[in-house]
Coordinates of N, CA and C and ligand atoms in Angstrom, one line a residue:
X2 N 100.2 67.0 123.7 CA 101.5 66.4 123.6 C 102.5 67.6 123.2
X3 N 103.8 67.6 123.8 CA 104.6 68.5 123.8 C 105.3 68.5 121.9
X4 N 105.3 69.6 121.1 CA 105.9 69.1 120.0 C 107.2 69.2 120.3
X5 N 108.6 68.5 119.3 CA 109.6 68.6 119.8 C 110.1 70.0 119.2
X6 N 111.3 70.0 119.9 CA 112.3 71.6 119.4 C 113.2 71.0 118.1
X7 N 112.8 71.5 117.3 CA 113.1 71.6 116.1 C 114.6 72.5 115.8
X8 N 115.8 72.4 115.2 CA 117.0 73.5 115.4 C 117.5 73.4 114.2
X9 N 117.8 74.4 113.1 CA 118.2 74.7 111.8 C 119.3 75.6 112.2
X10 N 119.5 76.2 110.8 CA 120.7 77.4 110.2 C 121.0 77.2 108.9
X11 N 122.3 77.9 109.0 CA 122.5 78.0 107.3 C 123.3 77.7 107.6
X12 N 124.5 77.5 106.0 CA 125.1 76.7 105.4 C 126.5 76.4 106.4
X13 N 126.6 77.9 106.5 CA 128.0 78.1 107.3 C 127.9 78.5 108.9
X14 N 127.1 78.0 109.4 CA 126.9 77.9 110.9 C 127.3 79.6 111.2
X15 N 126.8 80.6 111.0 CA 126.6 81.6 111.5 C 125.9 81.9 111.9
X16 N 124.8 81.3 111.6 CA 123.1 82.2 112.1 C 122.6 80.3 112.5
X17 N 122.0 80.5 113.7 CA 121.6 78.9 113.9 C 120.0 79.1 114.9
X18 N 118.6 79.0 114.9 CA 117.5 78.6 114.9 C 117.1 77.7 115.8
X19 N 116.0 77.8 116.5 CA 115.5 76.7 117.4 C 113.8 77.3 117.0
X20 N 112.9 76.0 116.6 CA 111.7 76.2 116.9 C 110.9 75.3 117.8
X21 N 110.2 75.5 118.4 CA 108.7 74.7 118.8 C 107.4 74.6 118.3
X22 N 107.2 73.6 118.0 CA 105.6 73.5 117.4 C 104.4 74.3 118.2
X23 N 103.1 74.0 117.7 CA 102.7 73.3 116.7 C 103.5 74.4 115.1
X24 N 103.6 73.2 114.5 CA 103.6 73.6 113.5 C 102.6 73.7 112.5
X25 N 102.4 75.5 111.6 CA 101.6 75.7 111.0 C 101.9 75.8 109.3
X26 N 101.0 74.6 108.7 CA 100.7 74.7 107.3 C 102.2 75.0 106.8
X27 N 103.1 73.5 107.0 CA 104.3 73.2 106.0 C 104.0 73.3 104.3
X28 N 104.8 74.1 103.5 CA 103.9 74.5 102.6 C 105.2 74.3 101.6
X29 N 105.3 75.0 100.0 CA 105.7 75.1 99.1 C 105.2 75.9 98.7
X30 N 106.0 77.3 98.5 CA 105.3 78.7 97.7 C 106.1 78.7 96.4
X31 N 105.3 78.8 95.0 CA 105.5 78.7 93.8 C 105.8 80.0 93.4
X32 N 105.6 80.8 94.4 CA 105.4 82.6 93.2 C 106.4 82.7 93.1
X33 N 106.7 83.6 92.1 CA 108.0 84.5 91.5 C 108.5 85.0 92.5
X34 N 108.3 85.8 93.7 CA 109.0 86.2 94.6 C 110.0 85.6 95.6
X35 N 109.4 84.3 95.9 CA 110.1 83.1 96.3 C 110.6 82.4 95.9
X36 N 110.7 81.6 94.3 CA 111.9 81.6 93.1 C 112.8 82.3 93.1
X37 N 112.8 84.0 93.6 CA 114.0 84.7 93.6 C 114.4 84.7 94.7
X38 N 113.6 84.4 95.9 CA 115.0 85.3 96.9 C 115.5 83.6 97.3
X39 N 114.7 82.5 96.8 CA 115.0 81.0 97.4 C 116.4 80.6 95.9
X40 N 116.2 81.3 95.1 CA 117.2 80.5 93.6 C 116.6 79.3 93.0
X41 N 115.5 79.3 93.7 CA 115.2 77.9 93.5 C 113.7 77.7 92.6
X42 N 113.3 76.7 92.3 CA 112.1 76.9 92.0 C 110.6 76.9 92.7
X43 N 110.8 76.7 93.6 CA 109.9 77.1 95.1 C 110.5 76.9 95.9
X44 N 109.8 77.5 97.4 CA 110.3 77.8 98.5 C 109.5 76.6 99.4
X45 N 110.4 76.1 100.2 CA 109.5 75.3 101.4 C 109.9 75.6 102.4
X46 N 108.4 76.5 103.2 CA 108.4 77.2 104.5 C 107.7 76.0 105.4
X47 N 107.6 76.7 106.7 CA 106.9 75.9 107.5 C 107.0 77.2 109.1
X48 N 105.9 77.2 109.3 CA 105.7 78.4 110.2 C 105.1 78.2 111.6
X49 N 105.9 79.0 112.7 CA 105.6 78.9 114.1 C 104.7 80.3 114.5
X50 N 104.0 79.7 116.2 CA 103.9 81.2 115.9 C 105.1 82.2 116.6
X51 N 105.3 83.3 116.7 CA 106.8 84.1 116.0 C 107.1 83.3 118.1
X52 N 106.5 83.4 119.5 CA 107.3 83.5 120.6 C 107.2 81.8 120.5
X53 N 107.3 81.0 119.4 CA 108.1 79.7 119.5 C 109.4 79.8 118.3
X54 N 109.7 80.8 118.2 CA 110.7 81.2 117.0 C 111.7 82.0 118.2
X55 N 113.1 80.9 117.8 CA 114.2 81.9 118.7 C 115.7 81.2 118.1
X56 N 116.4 82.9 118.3 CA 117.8 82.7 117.6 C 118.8 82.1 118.8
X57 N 119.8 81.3 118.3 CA 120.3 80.4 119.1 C 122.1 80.6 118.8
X58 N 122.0 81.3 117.4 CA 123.3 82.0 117.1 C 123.4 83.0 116.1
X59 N 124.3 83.9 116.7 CA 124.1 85.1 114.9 C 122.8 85.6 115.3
X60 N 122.7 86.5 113.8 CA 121.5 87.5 113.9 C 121.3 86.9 112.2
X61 N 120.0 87.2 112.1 CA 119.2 86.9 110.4 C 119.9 88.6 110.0
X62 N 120.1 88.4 108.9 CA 120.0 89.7 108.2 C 118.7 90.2 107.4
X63 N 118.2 90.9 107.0 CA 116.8 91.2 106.6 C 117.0 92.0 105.4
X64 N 115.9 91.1 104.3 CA 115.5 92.2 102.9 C 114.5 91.8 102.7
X65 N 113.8 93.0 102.9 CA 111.9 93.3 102.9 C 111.7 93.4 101.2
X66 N 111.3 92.2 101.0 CA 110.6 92.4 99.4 C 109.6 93.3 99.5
X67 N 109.0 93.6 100.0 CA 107.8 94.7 100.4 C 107.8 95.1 101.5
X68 N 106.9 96.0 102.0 CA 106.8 96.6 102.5 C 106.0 96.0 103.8
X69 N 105.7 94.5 103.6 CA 105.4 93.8 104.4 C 105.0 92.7 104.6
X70 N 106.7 92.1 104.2 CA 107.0 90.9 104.5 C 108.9 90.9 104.8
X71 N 108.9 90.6 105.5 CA 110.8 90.0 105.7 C 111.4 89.1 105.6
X72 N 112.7 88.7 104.5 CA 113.2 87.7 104.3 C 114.3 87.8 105.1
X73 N 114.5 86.7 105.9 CA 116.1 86.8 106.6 C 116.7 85.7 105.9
X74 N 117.9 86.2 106.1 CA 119.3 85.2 105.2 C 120.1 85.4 106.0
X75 N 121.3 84.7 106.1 CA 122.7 84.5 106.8 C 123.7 85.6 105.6
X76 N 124.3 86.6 106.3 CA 124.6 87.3 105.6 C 126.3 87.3 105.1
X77 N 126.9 85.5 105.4 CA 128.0 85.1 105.6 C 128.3 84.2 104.5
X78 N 126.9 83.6 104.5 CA 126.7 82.7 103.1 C 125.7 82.6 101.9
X79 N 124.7 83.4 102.7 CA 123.3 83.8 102.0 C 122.5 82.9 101.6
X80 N 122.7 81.6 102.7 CA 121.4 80.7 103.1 C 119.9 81.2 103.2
X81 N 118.9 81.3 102.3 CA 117.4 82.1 102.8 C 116.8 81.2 104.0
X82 N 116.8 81.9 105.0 CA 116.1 81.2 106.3 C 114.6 81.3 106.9
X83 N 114.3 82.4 106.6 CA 112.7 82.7 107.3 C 112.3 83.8 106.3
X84 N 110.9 83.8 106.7 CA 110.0 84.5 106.0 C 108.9 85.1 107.1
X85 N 108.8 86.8 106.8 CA 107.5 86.8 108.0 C 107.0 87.5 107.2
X86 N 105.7 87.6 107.5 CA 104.4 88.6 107.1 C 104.3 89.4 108.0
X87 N 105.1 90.6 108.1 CA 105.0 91.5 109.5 C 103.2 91.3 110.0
X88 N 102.1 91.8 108.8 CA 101.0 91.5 109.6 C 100.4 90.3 110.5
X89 N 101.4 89.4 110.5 CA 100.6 88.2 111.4 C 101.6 88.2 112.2
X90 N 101.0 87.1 113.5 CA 102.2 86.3 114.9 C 102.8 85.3 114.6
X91 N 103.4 85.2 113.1 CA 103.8 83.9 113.1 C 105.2 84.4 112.0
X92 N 106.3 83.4 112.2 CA 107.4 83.3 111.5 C 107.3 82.0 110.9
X93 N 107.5 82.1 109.9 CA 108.4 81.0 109.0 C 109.8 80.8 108.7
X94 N 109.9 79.1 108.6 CA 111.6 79.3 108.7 C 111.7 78.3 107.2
X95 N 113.1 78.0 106.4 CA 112.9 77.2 105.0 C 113.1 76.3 105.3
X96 N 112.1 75.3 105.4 CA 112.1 73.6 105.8 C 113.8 73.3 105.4
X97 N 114.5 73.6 104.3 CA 115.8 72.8 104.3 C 117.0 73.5 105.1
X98 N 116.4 74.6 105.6 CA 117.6 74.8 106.1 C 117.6 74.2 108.1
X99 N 116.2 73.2 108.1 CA 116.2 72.9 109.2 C 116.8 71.6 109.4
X100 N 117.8 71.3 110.9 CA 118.5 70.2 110.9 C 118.1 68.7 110.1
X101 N 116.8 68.5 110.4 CA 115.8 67.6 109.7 C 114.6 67.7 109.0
X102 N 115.1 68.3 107.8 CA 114.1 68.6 106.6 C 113.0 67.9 106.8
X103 N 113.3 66.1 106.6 CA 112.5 65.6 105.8 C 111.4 65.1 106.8
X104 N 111.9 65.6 108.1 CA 111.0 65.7 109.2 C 109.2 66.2 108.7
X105 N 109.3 67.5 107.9 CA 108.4 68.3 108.0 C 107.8 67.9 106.2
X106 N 106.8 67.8 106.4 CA 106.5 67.4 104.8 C 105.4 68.5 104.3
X107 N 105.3 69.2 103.1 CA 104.2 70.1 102.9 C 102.5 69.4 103.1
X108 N 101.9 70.1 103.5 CA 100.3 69.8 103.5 C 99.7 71.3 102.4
X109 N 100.4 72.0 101.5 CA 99.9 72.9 100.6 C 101.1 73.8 99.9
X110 N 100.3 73.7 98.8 CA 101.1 74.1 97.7 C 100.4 76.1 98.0
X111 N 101.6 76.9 97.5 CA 100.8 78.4 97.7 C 101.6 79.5 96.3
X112 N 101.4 80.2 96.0 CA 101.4 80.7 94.9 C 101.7 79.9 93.1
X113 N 100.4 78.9 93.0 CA 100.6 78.4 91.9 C 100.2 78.9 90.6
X114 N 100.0 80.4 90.9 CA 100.3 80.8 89.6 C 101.8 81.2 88.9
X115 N 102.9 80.6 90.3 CA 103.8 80.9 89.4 C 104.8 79.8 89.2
X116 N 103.8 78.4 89.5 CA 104.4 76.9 89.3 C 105.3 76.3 88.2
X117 N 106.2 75.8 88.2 CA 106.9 75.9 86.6 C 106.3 74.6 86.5
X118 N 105.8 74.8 84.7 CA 105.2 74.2 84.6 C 105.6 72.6 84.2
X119 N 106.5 72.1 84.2 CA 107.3 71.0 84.5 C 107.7 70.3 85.6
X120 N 107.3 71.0 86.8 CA 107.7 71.3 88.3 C 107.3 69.1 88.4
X121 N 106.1 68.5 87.7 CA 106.1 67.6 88.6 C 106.6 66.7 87.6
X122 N 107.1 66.7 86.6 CA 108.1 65.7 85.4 C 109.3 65.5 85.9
X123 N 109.4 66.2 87.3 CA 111.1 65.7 87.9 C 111.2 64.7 88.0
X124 N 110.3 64.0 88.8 CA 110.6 62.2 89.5 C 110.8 61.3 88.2
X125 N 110.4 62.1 86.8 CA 110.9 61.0 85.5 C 112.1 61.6 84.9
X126 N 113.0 62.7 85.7 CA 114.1 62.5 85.4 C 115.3 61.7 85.7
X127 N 116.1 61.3 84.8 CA 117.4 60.2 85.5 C 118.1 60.8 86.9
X128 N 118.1 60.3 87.9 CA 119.1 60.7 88.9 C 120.4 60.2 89.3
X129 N 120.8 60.5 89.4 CA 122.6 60.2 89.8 C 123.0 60.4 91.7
X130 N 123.5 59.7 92.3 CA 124.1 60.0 93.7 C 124.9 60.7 93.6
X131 N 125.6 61.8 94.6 CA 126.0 62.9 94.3 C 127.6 62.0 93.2
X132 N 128.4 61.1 94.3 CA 129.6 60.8 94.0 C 129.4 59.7 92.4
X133 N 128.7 59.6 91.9 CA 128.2 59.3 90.6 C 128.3 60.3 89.6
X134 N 128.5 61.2 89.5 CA 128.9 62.7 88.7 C 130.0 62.4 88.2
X135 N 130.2 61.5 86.7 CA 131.4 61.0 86.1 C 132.2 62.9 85.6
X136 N 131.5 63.6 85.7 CA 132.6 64.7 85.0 C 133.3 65.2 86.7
X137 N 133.2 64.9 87.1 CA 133.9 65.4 88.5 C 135.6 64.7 88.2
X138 N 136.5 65.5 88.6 CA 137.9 64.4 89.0 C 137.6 63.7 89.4
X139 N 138.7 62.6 89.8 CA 138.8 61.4 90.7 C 138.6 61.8 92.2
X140 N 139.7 62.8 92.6 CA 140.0 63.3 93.9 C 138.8 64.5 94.0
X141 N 138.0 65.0 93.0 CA 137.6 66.2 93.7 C 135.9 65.9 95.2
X142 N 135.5 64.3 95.0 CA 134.4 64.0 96.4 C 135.8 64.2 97.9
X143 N 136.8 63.5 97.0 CA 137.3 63.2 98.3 C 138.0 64.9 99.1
X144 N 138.2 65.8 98.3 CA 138.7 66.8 98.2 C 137.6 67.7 99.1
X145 N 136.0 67.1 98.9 CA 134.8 67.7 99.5 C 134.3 67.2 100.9
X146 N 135.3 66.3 100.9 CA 134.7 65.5 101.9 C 136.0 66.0 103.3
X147 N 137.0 66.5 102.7 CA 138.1 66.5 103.7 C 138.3 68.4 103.9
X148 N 137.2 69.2 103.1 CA 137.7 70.7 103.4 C 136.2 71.2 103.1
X149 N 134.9 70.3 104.0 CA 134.0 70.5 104.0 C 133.5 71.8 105.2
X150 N 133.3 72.6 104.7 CA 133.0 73.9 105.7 C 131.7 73.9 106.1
X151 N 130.6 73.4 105.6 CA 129.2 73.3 105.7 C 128.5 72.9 107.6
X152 N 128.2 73.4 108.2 CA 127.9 73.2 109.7 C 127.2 72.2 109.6
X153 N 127.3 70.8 110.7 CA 126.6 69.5 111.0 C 124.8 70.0 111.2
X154 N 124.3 69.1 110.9 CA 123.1 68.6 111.0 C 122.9 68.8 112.5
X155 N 123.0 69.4 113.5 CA 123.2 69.7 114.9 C 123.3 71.1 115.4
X156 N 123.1 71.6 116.8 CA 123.8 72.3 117.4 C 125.5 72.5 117.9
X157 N 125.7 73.2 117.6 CA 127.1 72.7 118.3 C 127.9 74.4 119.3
X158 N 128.1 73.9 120.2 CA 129.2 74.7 120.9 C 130.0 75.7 120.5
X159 N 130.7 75.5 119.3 CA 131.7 76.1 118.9 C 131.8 75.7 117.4
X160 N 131.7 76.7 116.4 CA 131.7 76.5 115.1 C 132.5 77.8 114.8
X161 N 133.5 77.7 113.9 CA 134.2 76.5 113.3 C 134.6 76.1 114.2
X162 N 135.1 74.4 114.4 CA 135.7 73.7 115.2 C 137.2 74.8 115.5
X163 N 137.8 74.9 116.7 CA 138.7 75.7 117.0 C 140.2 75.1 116.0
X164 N 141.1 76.5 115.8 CA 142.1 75.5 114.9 C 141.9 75.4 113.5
X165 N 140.6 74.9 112.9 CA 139.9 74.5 111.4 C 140.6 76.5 110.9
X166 N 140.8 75.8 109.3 CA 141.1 77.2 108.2 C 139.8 76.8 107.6
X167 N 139.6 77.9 107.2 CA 138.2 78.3 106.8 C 138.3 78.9 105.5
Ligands
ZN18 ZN1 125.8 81.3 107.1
ZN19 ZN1 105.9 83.0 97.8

């Protein structure tokens, strides 16, 4: 069965992604190295092998935590996009920066020696919807919603839309 073509990017439609399956070992890396270059507290990759990996806009920009491996980022907004292990045939790209995240779900957790250790007491914290944020203004969702710069969930032709201030 053909997998489908999968199409990401980053925040600000500079750099934009297309993959094809199969996809290999959708994951979540805990280490320290991927807390830093993701900001986040783990990284969720998900890996092709590299000639089903192709750029469709822009170029990745590259910072080699080592000496071998490469992180690409959009060097317009500094979205972290992919990850390679020069030694293998496979690229990884960061499951959220793909059109449909929730598409790809982890089947492995990978550097859990550096798991925080609270990491799974989230789902008993209180959540709020974004526009539920009582310290926000009144106007400032609507303010987000009307001078939103962030590129669609899509491919598109022409980003920014022609005309749009940026
Ligand atoms: Zn960007
Ligand atoms: Zn890692």
């Amino acid at each position: 069965m053909a997998e489908p073509r999968r199409s990401g990017g980053c925040q600000c439609g500079a750099v934009r992604y297309a993959i094809t399956g199969p996809l290999i070992n959708p994951s979540v890396c805990h280490c320290r190295m991927c807390q830093k270059a993701f900001g986040a507290f783990y990284a969720p990759l998900v890996g092709v092998k590299l000639d089903r990996f192709e750029m469709t806009r822009g170029a990745l920009s590259i910072f080699k935590s080592s000496d071998v491996v490469e992180r690409g980022f959009c060097s317009q907004c500094g979205t972290p996009l992919t990850f390679r292990n020069l030694e293998s045939d496979e690229m990884n790209v960061s499951i959220g920066s793909l059109d449909d995240p929730a598409a790809v779900k982890p089947i492995v957790q990978y550097g859990i020696e550096g798991r925080i250790p609270w990491i799974g007491e989230l789902d008993a914290v209180p959540g709020l919807e974004t526009e539920e944020d009582t310290d926000a203004t009144p106007d400032h969702y609507a303010r987000i919603r009307a001078t939103n710069h962030q590129h669609p969930d899509h491919d598109t032709d022409r980003w920014p839309p022609e005309g749009t201030k940026r």
